[in-house]
Amino acid sequence: MGTYFFKRILYVIPITLAVSFFCFMLVHLSPGDPMDAVVSADAPREVVAMVQAAYGFDRPLPEQYGRWVVRAVQGDLGLSTANGRAVTTEVFGALVNTLRLALVASLIGFTLGCLFGTLAGYWQGSLLDRFVTGIAVGGVSIPHYWLGMMLVIVFSVELSWLPSSGAGPGSSSDWVWEWRYIRHLILPAITLSVIPMGVVTRTVRAMVAEILNHDFVEALRAKGLAEVRVFLHVVKNVAPTALAVMGLQLGYLLGGSILVETVFSWPGTGLLLNNAIFQRDLPILQGTILVLAIFFVLLNLMVDLAQARLDPRIQRN
Amino acid sequence: MSITLDSQVPVAAPVSAPVKGYWQAVFSRLRRDPVALIAGLILLIILAMAIFAPWLAPQSPYSTSMLNRLKPIGTEGFPLGTDELGRDMLSRLIYGARLSLLIGVMPVVNAFVIGSAIGIVAGFVGGRTNTVIMRIIDVFYAFPAVLLAIALAGALGAGLVNSLFSLTVVFIPPIARVAESVTTQVRNYDYIEAARASGARSLTIIRRHVLGNVLGPIFVYSTSLISVSMILASGLSFLGLGARPPMPEWGLMLNTMRDAIYVNPWVSVLPGVMIFSVSICCNMLSDGLRSAMDVK
């Protein structure tokens, strides 16, 4: 038991290092000199050399990587070349907004997914099942940026019920759980919740249907247990997998929110990344991806550990 | 020793049933699946649209007209309205099928070839080679797919080739993983052992005994990725990282029409209807194929 947990936690170290190497190389993959964004093309050669030395671009790549990692561990991811602000501040400021959106979206998606999946699994083959399965396939097939546009058209343009962009009244960035802020969250959260809804529905439906076929369910019913109690047994069997799927989905939402954030101008990591790409702000690009990827690695770790704790069979593999 | 006796009883095939090939069986099963049939039909129609675009489109997808900007659906001469530069929406949707299908399907095709190769080699060779390859693959799993695609496309810069490349990289790891696990299973079967014992070389074994058994499951899995790939490829164009204006491409069309939702909302969402149709049909056909081929 202890060894599995220990091994799984240790495994995070090489993965994180590899991820950081990938993020470091991203900047060097990109065409053009990263210096171009800092100094103008007609700057005198001495100035270029000076700035290069200041940024450490004149050193060999492995050394640059080593320095970058050491600084990153200390929480210093460099400065934005677009506005000169610290990358760490920018990324974590945006990450809070993205997390809020992703958490609400996964909560909606998870609740609906479990509900739909259980209904469809219990009455497999019924009309309800077909309807729910259709919704689930739609949920995983829909281009969510397009769904976002449709929701804006219906609820913002046609009905004028909800705002179409931003994360609060005016340009305020401090979130409060009040209606004037929450109304900005509704449309992007619903848009983003469609994917986990579809995935969770499919998973839960398949599992419920499978578990109902097990002999133990028949035995429970045969001994006269109320259907509600039988259902509890089913829930117990489905819960670990459903939770694990949801945990991973939350991670995918963090990465996947970029398109939705762009549609709704939600000030999260997606919008930050999008702006960084078009301003060629490579430190921000690198920093955002690094933070999101590490977050995803840790989330994976927690999902694995939680699942192993709930279902001891996993540790034996 | 009744067990040995049992195994000697010949399993006679029903005399009347004609011996059908595997693919024949798959297709006859697919034919009886109405959902998969309809999905396949819609995909064929859209594919035909792409191929015969010059004959089907009533107008050029590039000819702009300042006088006819943002016409609603049902305008005379523009059955599906016009976009923000007065170009005929119907023609652009038809021509858009070409690029959108290409950039949506190509990454999966590329990844199918490369990922299968990597996975089969890793699974067949096993041991340390397997560990090294699969650990490298694991690194890519540390990124959510969308993030990886956008990170690569963003770092490489906008453009069709870069977006194709990024998406190919995104789909190689999952396909390689499936290929590896299927191959590892097949590798341990007795007939592989027998082939090796009779002196067959590794390449021959892979070609004659492994490929036929692993390509089916890998293929089915890959088809399930096409839907995601369509959404992501058009998504990259939507962000401005894939196709460039004035190319007709559904994701890019959605992007350029975004400001028009206040003027003429329902025309601007039409490209999304196309992406959604292709994506959902791919998913349904893939599900049908999965059960028809009896793959887990």
XYZ file of C-alpha atoms in Angstrom:
613
model
C 0.000 0.000 0.000
C 2.637 2.497 1.057
C 4.914 1.653 -1.870
C 2.269 2.389 -4.471
C 1.654 5.853 -3.030
C 5.355 6.528 -2.638
C 6.168 5.436 -6.194
C 3.290 7.394 -7.656
C 4.349 10.560 -5.834
C 8.001 10.158 -6.835
C 6.941 9.737 -10.450
C 5.800 13.360 -10.468
C 9.399 14.600 -10.302
C 10.701 13.302 -13.652
C 7.425 14.197 -15.364
C 7.547 17.743 -14.037
C 11.146 18.101 -15.183
C 10.272 16.811 -18.633
C 7.292 19.144 -18.813
C 9.451 22.080 -17.842
C 11.987 21.101 -20.515
C 9.215 21.026 -23.094
C 8.022 24.484 -22.036
C 11.574 25.790 -22.160
C 12.069 24.404 -25.647
C 8.803 25.946 -26.860
C 10.461 29.338 -26.958
C 13.387 27.973 -28.905
C 11.068 26.123 -31.279
C 9.378 29.327 -32.265
C 10.693 31.064 -35.359
C 12.590 34.305 -34.969
C 14.790 35.475 -32.161
C 13.069 35.932 -28.805
C 15.171 39.100 -28.604
C 13.163 40.692 -31.415
C 10.339 41.434 -28.999
C 12.694 43.191 -26.568
C 15.003 45.298 -28.730
C 14.129 46.956 -31.989
C 15.661 45.602 -35.176
C 17.868 48.649 -35.772
C 19.389 48.737 -32.271
C 23.185 49.000 -32.186
C 25.010 45.716 -31.836
C 26.417 46.533 -28.384
C 22.915 47.170 -27.041
C 21.685 43.842 -28.421
C 24.666 42.065 -26.856
C 24.054 43.806 -23.557
C 20.361 42.880 -23.463
C 21.212 39.344 -24.550
C 23.639 39.043 -21.656
C 21.045 40.492 -19.289
C 18.480 37.870 -20.346
C 21.132 35.142 -20.456
C 20.516 34.382 -24.128
C 24.246 34.361 -24.870
C 24.862 31.210 -22.826
C 24.627 27.618 -24.024
C 21.132 26.080 -23.992
C 21.615 23.558 -21.155
C 22.895 26.331 -18.917
C 19.970 28.554 -19.865
C 17.599 25.716 -19.019
C 19.267 25.115 -15.657
C 19.058 28.791 -14.715
C 15.463 28.970 -15.891
C 14.436 25.963 -13.764
C 16.197 27.287 -10.667
C 14.467 30.640 -11.048
C 11.118 28.988 -11.816
C 11.329 26.967 -8.603
C 11.795 30.255 -6.744
C 8.642 31.555 -8.397
C 10.340 33.751 -10.961
C 9.205 33.055 -14.502
C 10.665 36.190 -16.007
C 8.997 39.336 -17.291
C 6.351 39.789 -19.930
C 7.919 41.264 -23.045
C 4.623 43.011 -23.837
C 4.090 45.003 -20.650
C 7.125 44.253 -18.462
C 5.096 42.797 -15.605
C 6.145 39.636 -13.768
C 4.907 36.496 -15.516
C 4.099 34.802 -12.196
C 1.728 37.583 -11.115
C -0.005 37.635 -14.475
C -0.404 33.859 -14.701
C -1.645 33.296 -11.157
C -4.041 36.231 -11.404
C -5.535 34.664 -14.517
C -5.401 31.140 -13.103
C -7.780 32.084 -10.285
C -10.364 33.211 -12.827
C -9.920 30.103 -14.943
C -10.186 27.842 -11.891
C -13.399 29.510 -10.814
C -14.880 28.999 -14.256
C -13.618 25.426 -14.592
C -14.800 24.404 -11.115
C -18.314 25.720 -11.645
C -18.430 24.151 -15.100
C -17.284 20.764 -13.850
C -19.773 20.896 -10.992
C -22.604 21.460 -13.469
C -21.245 18.860 -15.852
C -20.672 16.285 -13.130
C -24.113 16.686 -11.577
C -25.937 16.494 -14.885
C -23.679 13.708 -16.132
C -24.294 11.527 -13.069
C -28.021 12.166 -13.218
C -28.345 11.432 -16.933
C -25.931 8.502 -16.810
C -27.730 6.819 -13.920
C -31.156 7.278 -15.515
C -29.957 5.927 -18.853
C -28.086 3.034 -17.267
C -31.062 1.998 -15.134
C -33.477 2.021 -18.021
C -31.083 0.808 -20.684
C -32.646 0.508 -24.122
C -35.621 2.703 -23.257
C -36.593 5.862 -25.074
C -35.126 7.878 -22.204
C -31.847 6.025 -22.622
C -31.726 6.845 -26.331
C -32.517 10.491 -25.647
C -29.832 10.784 -22.966
C -27.258 8.964 -25.092
C -28.024 11.385 -27.897
C -27.430 14.358 -25.604
C -24.171 12.806 -24.392
C -22.868 12.243 -27.924
C -23.890 15.793 -28.754
C -22.033 17.048 -25.695
C -18.757 15.454 -26.694
C -19.165 16.368 -30.378
C -20.189 19.999 -30.133
C -17.579 22.655 -30.896
C -17.953 24.488 -27.593
C -16.772 27.827 -28.992
C -19.717 27.613 -31.353
C -22.116 26.699 -28.553
C -20.824 29.758 -26.703
C -21.671 31.964 -29.680
C -25.151 30.470 -29.875
C -25.773 31.097 -26.167
C -24.612 34.693 -26.580
C -27.000 35.133 -29.498
C -29.964 33.733 -27.576
C -29.376 35.075 -24.060
C -27.428 38.268 -24.714
C -28.451 39.506 -28.157
C -32.040 38.312 -28.516
C -33.230 38.179 -24.890
C -30.736 40.581 -23.235
C -30.817 38.503 -20.060
C -27.126 37.905 -19.470
C -23.925 39.749 -20.373
C -21.877 38.358 -23.233
C -18.369 39.135 -22.000
C -16.090 39.976 -19.099
C -16.027 38.734 -15.519
C -17.893 41.463 -13.679
C -19.405 44.908 -14.044
C -17.142 47.418 -15.741
C -13.583 46.202 -15.959
C -13.369 45.150 -12.317
C -11.164 42.156 -11.648
C -11.953 41.420 -7.987
C -14.472 38.639 -7.843
C -17.353 38.681 -5.364
C -20.016 35.971 -5.140
C -22.799 38.410 -5.927
C -25.385 38.310 -8.655
C -23.808 41.164 -10.647
C -20.669 39.040 -10.938
C -22.266 35.626 -11.119
C -24.379 36.599 -14.128
C -21.132 36.967 -16.076
C -20.142 33.445 -15.124
C -23.337 31.670 -16.205
C -22.940 31.510 -19.974
C -19.242 30.550 -20.099
C -19.755 27.970 -17.337
C -22.680 26.335 -19.146
C -20.709 26.337 -22.401
C -17.739 24.686 -20.762
C -19.845 22.180 -18.791
C -21.131 20.465 -21.919
C -17.993 18.401 -22.491
C -17.693 16.880 -18.970
C -21.456 16.389 -19.011
C -21.151 14.224 -22.119
C -18.110 12.306 -20.904
C -19.486 11.649 -17.405
C -22.881 10.616 -18.787
C -21.262 8.060 -21.079
C -19.036 6.656 -18.333
C -21.733 6.470 -15.664
C -24.283 4.985 -18.051
C -21.928 2.219 -19.149
C -20.904 1.442 -15.566
C -24.406 1.448 -14.096
C -25.624 -0.841 -16.867
C -22.682 -3.186 -16.310
C -23.025 -3.310 -12.539
C -26.766 -3.989 -12.719
C -25.879 -7.136 -14.663
C -23.714 -8.481 -11.857
C -24.941 -11.401 -9.810
C -24.659 -9.534 -6.538
C -27.381 -7.106 -7.598
C -29.701 -10.008 -8.232
C -28.768 -11.465 -4.857
C -29.532 -8.164 -3.143
C -32.911 -7.992 -4.818
C -33.608 -11.655 -4.087
C -33.079 -11.162 -0.404
C -35.753 -8.487 -0.518
C -33.671 -5.326 -0.257
C -35.526 -2.145 -1.183
C -34.571 -0.809 -4.594
C -33.220 2.365 -2.959
C -30.708 0.278 -0.996
C -29.758 -1.655 -4.118
C -29.162 1.670 -5.812
C -26.784 2.656 -3.004
C -24.696 -0.429 -3.796
C -24.556 0.604 -7.428
C -23.501 4.132 -6.481
C -20.708 2.774 -4.323
C -19.341 0.847 -7.281
C -19.623 3.663 -9.777
C -18.388 6.505 -7.573
C -14.586 5.943 -7.745
C -14.521 5.834 -11.537
C -16.957 8.709 -11.931
C -14.880 10.842 -9.568
C -11.664 9.949 -11.367
C -13.171 10.823 -14.737
C -14.370 14.114 -13.328
C -10.972 14.933 -11.846
C -9.333 14.442 -15.222
C -12.068 16.429 -16.917
C -11.381 19.352 -14.601
C -7.818 19.263 -15.858
C -8.937 19.156 -19.472
C -11.234 22.103 -18.801
C -8.290 24.160 -17.540
C -6.595 23.639 -20.878
C -9.744 23.609 -22.941
C -11.166 26.808 -21.573
C -8.970 28.856 -23.914
C -11.525 28.826 -26.725
C -14.448 29.559 -24.426
C -12.535 32.301 -22.643
C -11.807 33.878 -26.004
C -15.494 33.844 -26.942
C -16.583 35.410 -23.649
C -13.476 37.567 -23.008
C -13.192 35.815 -19.638
C -9.947 37.110 -18.081
C -8.385 33.699 -17.434
C -5.298 31.814 -18.556
C -6.874 31.095 -21.933
C -7.328 34.734 -22.789
C -3.861 35.478 -21.416
C -2.381 32.747 -23.605
C -4.300 33.918 -26.637
C -3.071 37.490 -26.219
C 0.475 36.278 -25.569
C 0.455 34.285 -28.807
C -0.554 37.254 -30.906
C 1.792 39.702 -29.196
C 4.599 37.127 -29.455
C 4.968 37.462 -25.682
C 6.968 34.262 -25.267
C 7.687 34.443 -21.495
C 3.941 34.635 -20.801
C 3.261 31.823 -23.262
C 5.921 29.660 -21.648
C 4.879 30.513 -18.091
C 1.167 29.938 -18.610
C 1.704 26.566 -20.233
C 4.175 25.509 -17.557
C 1.833 26.428 -14.709
C -1.190 24.790 -16.345
C 0.751 21.622 -17.163
C 2.151 21.289 -13.641
C -1.320 21.866 -12.271
C -2.569 19.072 -14.527
C 0.231 16.736 -13.404
C -0.647 17.340 -9.741
C -4.341 16.880 -10.456
C -3.567 13.542 -12.134
C -1.567 12.556 -9.077
C -4.415 13.398 -6.725
C -6.928 11.519 -8.876
C -4.700 8.440 -8.935
C -4.099 8.529 -5.198
C -7.774 9.080 -4.399
C -8.787 6.281 -6.708
C -6.249 3.886 -5.240
C -7.508 4.763 -1.786
C -11.133 4.108 -2.754
C -10.415 0.995 -4.786
C -7.548 -1.112 -3.378
C -7.499 -3.360 -6.478
C -5.682 -0.626 -8.402
C -2.564 -0.831 -6.246
C -1.899 -4.376 -7.309
C -1.317 -3.419 -10.939
C -8.604 -37.301 -19.712
C -11.852 -36.068 -21.059
C -10.352 -32.653 -21.670
C -8.082 -33.905 -24.428
C -10.971 -35.812 -25.926
C -13.120 -32.706 -25.938
C -10.525 -30.725 -27.777
C -10.433 -33.305 -30.516
C -14.104 -32.908 -31.332
C -14.094 -30.881 -34.558
C -15.994 -27.621 -34.354
C -18.097 -27.981 -37.471
C -19.311 -24.831 -39.135
C -23.010 -24.789 -40.037
C -23.130 -26.336 -43.476
C -25.554 -23.897 -45.014
C -23.893 -20.667 -43.850
C -21.502 -19.311 -46.463
C -18.072 -18.526 -45.092
C -17.841 -14.751 -45.015
C -14.718 -12.640 -44.800
C -14.147 -10.527 -41.713
C -14.770 -7.232 -43.487
C -17.897 -8.561 -45.144
C -19.221 -9.458 -41.715
C -18.351 -6.012 -40.394
C -20.120 -4.263 -43.248
C -23.213 -6.413 -42.999
C -23.393 -5.576 -39.295
C -22.895 -1.868 -40.052
C -25.703 -2.000 -42.597
C -28.087 -3.073 -39.865
C -27.148 -0.111 -37.656
C -29.442 2.775 -38.705
C -27.596 5.441 -36.701
C -24.229 4.569 -38.212
C -25.787 4.391 -41.676
C -27.330 7.847 -41.467
C -24.119 9.300 -40.020
C -22.108 7.701 -42.808
C -24.515 9.033 -45.416
C -24.284 12.604 -44.102
C -20.483 12.351 -44.072
C -20.540 11.104 -47.666
C -22.712 14.059 -48.695
C -20.317 16.499 -47.027
C -17.353 14.750 -48.642
C -19.083 15.011 -52.021
C -19.627 18.720 -51.296
C -15.906 19.121 -50.788
C -14.946 17.206 -53.919
C -17.505 18.782 -56.266
C -17.385 22.264 -54.728
C -16.673 24.089 -58.028
C -19.783 22.536 -59.625
C -22.049 22.851 -56.599
C -21.248 26.346 -55.351
C -23.503 28.958 -56.959
C -20.816 31.662 -56.670
C -17.127 32.120 -56.082
C -16.299 31.858 -52.366
C -13.936 34.816 -52.743
C -15.991 37.392 -54.655
C -16.830 40.204 -52.254
C -19.581 42.711 -52.619
C -19.801 45.751 -50.364
C -23.431 46.291 -51.318
C -24.501 42.853 -50.183
C -22.852 42.640 -46.769
C -24.460 40.604 -43.987
C -27.632 39.669 -45.826
C -29.972 37.416 -43.840
C -30.871 33.849 -44.718
C -33.282 33.642 -47.649
C -32.095 36.722 -49.518
C -32.601 36.385 -53.268
C -29.403 35.126 -54.874
C -27.920 34.349 -51.418
C -30.000 31.464 -50.001
C -27.916 31.319 -46.809
C -27.110 35.015 -46.637
C -23.710 36.697 -46.948
C -20.760 37.262 -44.644
C -19.146 40.461 -43.435
C -17.558 41.091 -46.857
C -20.651 40.246 -48.863
C -19.449 36.802 -49.920
C -22.065 34.138 -50.555
C -22.388 32.016 -47.410
C -23.600 28.876 -49.172
C -20.625 28.886 -51.539
C -18.209 29.476 -48.701
C -19.713 26.667 -46.655
C -19.394 24.295 -49.613
C -15.821 25.310 -50.380
C -15.035 25.367 -46.667
C -15.642 21.626 -46.510
C -12.409 21.118 -48.462
C -10.036 22.783 -46.054
C -11.953 21.954 -42.877
C -12.117 18.246 -43.631
C -8.490 18.224 -44.706
C -7.117 19.907 -41.589
C -9.481 17.899 -39.380
C -8.761 14.440 -40.787
C -5.097 14.720 -41.802
C -3.704 14.971 -38.237
C -5.434 11.730 -37.270
C -4.218 9.984 -40.439
C -0.655 11.127 -39.784
C -0.873 10.219 -36.118
C -2.364 6.835 -37.018
C 0.663 5.987 -39.146
C 3.298 7.383 -36.785
C 1.588 6.421 -33.531
C 0.909 2.850 -34.675
C 4.515 2.449 -35.759
C 5.822 3.722 -32.424
C 3.345 1.678 -30.378
C 3.819 -1.557 -32.315
C 7.595 -1.337 -32.100
C 7.431 -0.542 -28.380
C 4.969 -3.341 -27.718
C 6.753 -5.909 -29.863
C 10.288 -5.235 -28.700
C 9.232 -4.798 -25.076
C 11.723 -4.512 -22.240
C 13.760 -1.366 -21.820
C 12.944 0.034 -25.283
C 9.272 -0.142 -24.391
C 9.842 1.629 -21.091
C 11.849 4.442 -22.669
C 9.352 5.015 -25.483
C 6.307 4.889 -23.250
C 7.839 7.212 -20.647
C 8.479 9.799 -23.368
C 4.862 9.360 -24.488
C 3.788 9.904 -20.865
C 5.304 13.387 -20.904
C 2.817 14.436 -23.579
C 0.025 13.129 -21.395
C 0.958 15.788 -18.870
C -0.690 18.330 -21.164
C -4.405 18.538 -21.814
C -4.847 18.022 -25.590
C -6.174 21.491 -26.336
C -3.394 23.132 -24.379
C -0.703 21.114 -26.143
C -2.140 21.953 -29.566
C -2.392 25.644 -28.778
C 1.040 25.748 -27.125
C 2.722 24.233 -30.173
C 0.714 26.155 -32.742
C 1.186 29.342 -30.750
C 4.925 28.925 -30.402
C 5.417 27.906 -34.041
C 3.238 30.746 -35.267
C -0.014 30.851 -37.211
C -0.381 28.791 -40.362
C -1.947 25.673 -41.807
C 1.209 23.562 -41.767
C 1.956 24.444 -38.155
C -1.583 23.672 -37.071
C -1.436 20.314 -38.891
C 1.868 19.549 -37.224
C 0.632 20.525 -33.749
C -2.476 18.395 -33.983
C -0.485 15.440 -35.287
C 1.756 15.698 -32.227
C -1.343 15.825 -30.018
C -2.785 12.596 -31.398
C 0.375 10.488 -31.610
C 0.611 9.696 -27.853
C -2.916 8.303 -27.370
C -2.705 6.211 -30.545
C 0.772 4.954 -29.623
C -0.528 3.960 -26.194
C -3.392 1.940 -27.624
C -1.091 0.366 -30.230
C 1.402 -0.558 -27.533
C -1.137 -2.223 -25.271
C -2.749 -4.217 -28.094
C 0.628 -5.323 -29.437
C 1.819 -6.387 -25.992
C -1.224 -8.635 -25.744
C -0.767 -10.146 -29.193
C 2.960 -10.655 -28.698
C 2.342 -13.192 -25.954
C 0.090 -15.417 -28.049
C 1.285 -18.901 -28.922
C 1.267 -18.445 -32.682
C 3.841 -15.661 -32.394
C 5.980 -18.028 -30.341
C 5.441 -20.688 -33.004
C 6.435 -18.314 -35.789
C 9.566 -17.358 -33.908
C 10.399 -20.989 -33.202
C 10.110 -21.769 -36.901
C 12.770 -19.144 -37.559
C 10.776 -16.159 -38.797
C 12.493 -12.801 -38.497
C 10.968 -10.065 -36.315
C 9.948 -7.918 -39.281
C 8.229 -10.870 -40.920
C 6.388 -11.689 -37.718
C 5.219 -8.096 -37.353
C 4.110 -7.950 -40.969
C 2.404 -11.318 -41.181
C 1.149 -12.033 -37.684
C 1.012 -8.847 -35.631
C -0.263 -6.153 -38.011
C -3.429 -7.984 -38.988
C -4.380 -8.441 -35.363
C -3.605 -4.995 -34.006
C -4.535 -2.614 -36.821
C -8.288 -3.143 -36.332
C -8.477 -1.913 -32.740
C -6.019 0.925 -33.432
C -8.067 1.948 -36.466
C -11.323 2.010 -34.517
C -9.716 4.022 -31.758
C -8.277 6.474 -34.281
C -11.660 7.047 -35.918
C -12.991 8.093 -32.530
C -10.371 10.876 -32.506
C -11.497 12.445 -35.795
C -14.357 14.266 -34.101
C -12.016 15.872 -31.559
C -9.566 16.653 -34.313
C -12.241 18.431 -36.375
C -13.233 20.541 -33.376
C -9.624 21.347 -32.488
C -8.494 22.090 -36.042
C -11.374 24.466 -36.609
C -10.788 25.780 -33.088
C -7.208 26.687 -33.972
C -8.487 28.496 -37.054
C -11.121 30.136 -34.862
C -8.311 31.502 -32.697
C -6.496 32.677 -35.808
C -3.788 30.019 -35.626
C -4.768 27.840 -38.591
C -6.267 28.921 -41.893
C -5.682 32.547 -42.940
C -8.240 34.896 -44.444
C -9.697 34.910 -47.060
C -9.588 31.088 -47.195
C -13.000 29.506 -46.728
C -12.635 27.392 -43.570
C -15.463 26.836 -41.105
C -13.581 27.711 -37.916
C -12.078 30.845 -39.426
C -15.483 31.831 -40.842
C -16.957 31.568 -37.328
C -14.207 33.858 -36.082
C -14.600 36.537 -38.752
C -18.378 36.484 -38.301
C -18.196 36.914 -34.515
C -18.858 40.642 -34.615
C -21.782 40.066 -36.960
C -23.836 38.261 -34.328
C -25.396 41.582 -33.354
C -26.452 42.301 -36.939
C -27.287 38.970 -38.410
C -26.929 36.268 -35.770
C -28.177 33.171 -37.535
C -25.985 33.457 -40.606
C -22.873 33.755 -38.458
C -23.419 30.430 -36.707
C -23.850 28.393 -39.914
C -20.176 27.340 -40.154
C -20.521 25.904 -36.650
C -23.473 23.806 -37.798
C -21.152 22.222 -40.366
C -18.388 21.524 -37.832
C -20.932 20.067 -35.424
C -22.505 17.869 -38.118
C -19.205 16.387 -39.199
C -18.055 15.914 -35.620
C -21.213 14.201 -34.371
C -21.482 11.988 -37.475
C -17.861 10.908 -37.038
C -18.583 9.973 -33.433
C -21.687 7.979 -34.325
C -19.999 6.189 -37.209
C -17.032 5.414 -34.987
C -19.335 3.996 -32.292
C -21.079 1.889 -34.934
C -17.769 0.678 -36.306
C -16.632 -0.208 -32.811
C -19.567 -2.498 -32.166
C -19.550 -3.859 -35.736
C -15.881 -4.783 -35.443
C -16.471 -6.005 -31.919
C -13.607 -4.015 -30.433
C -13.640 -3.076 -26.777
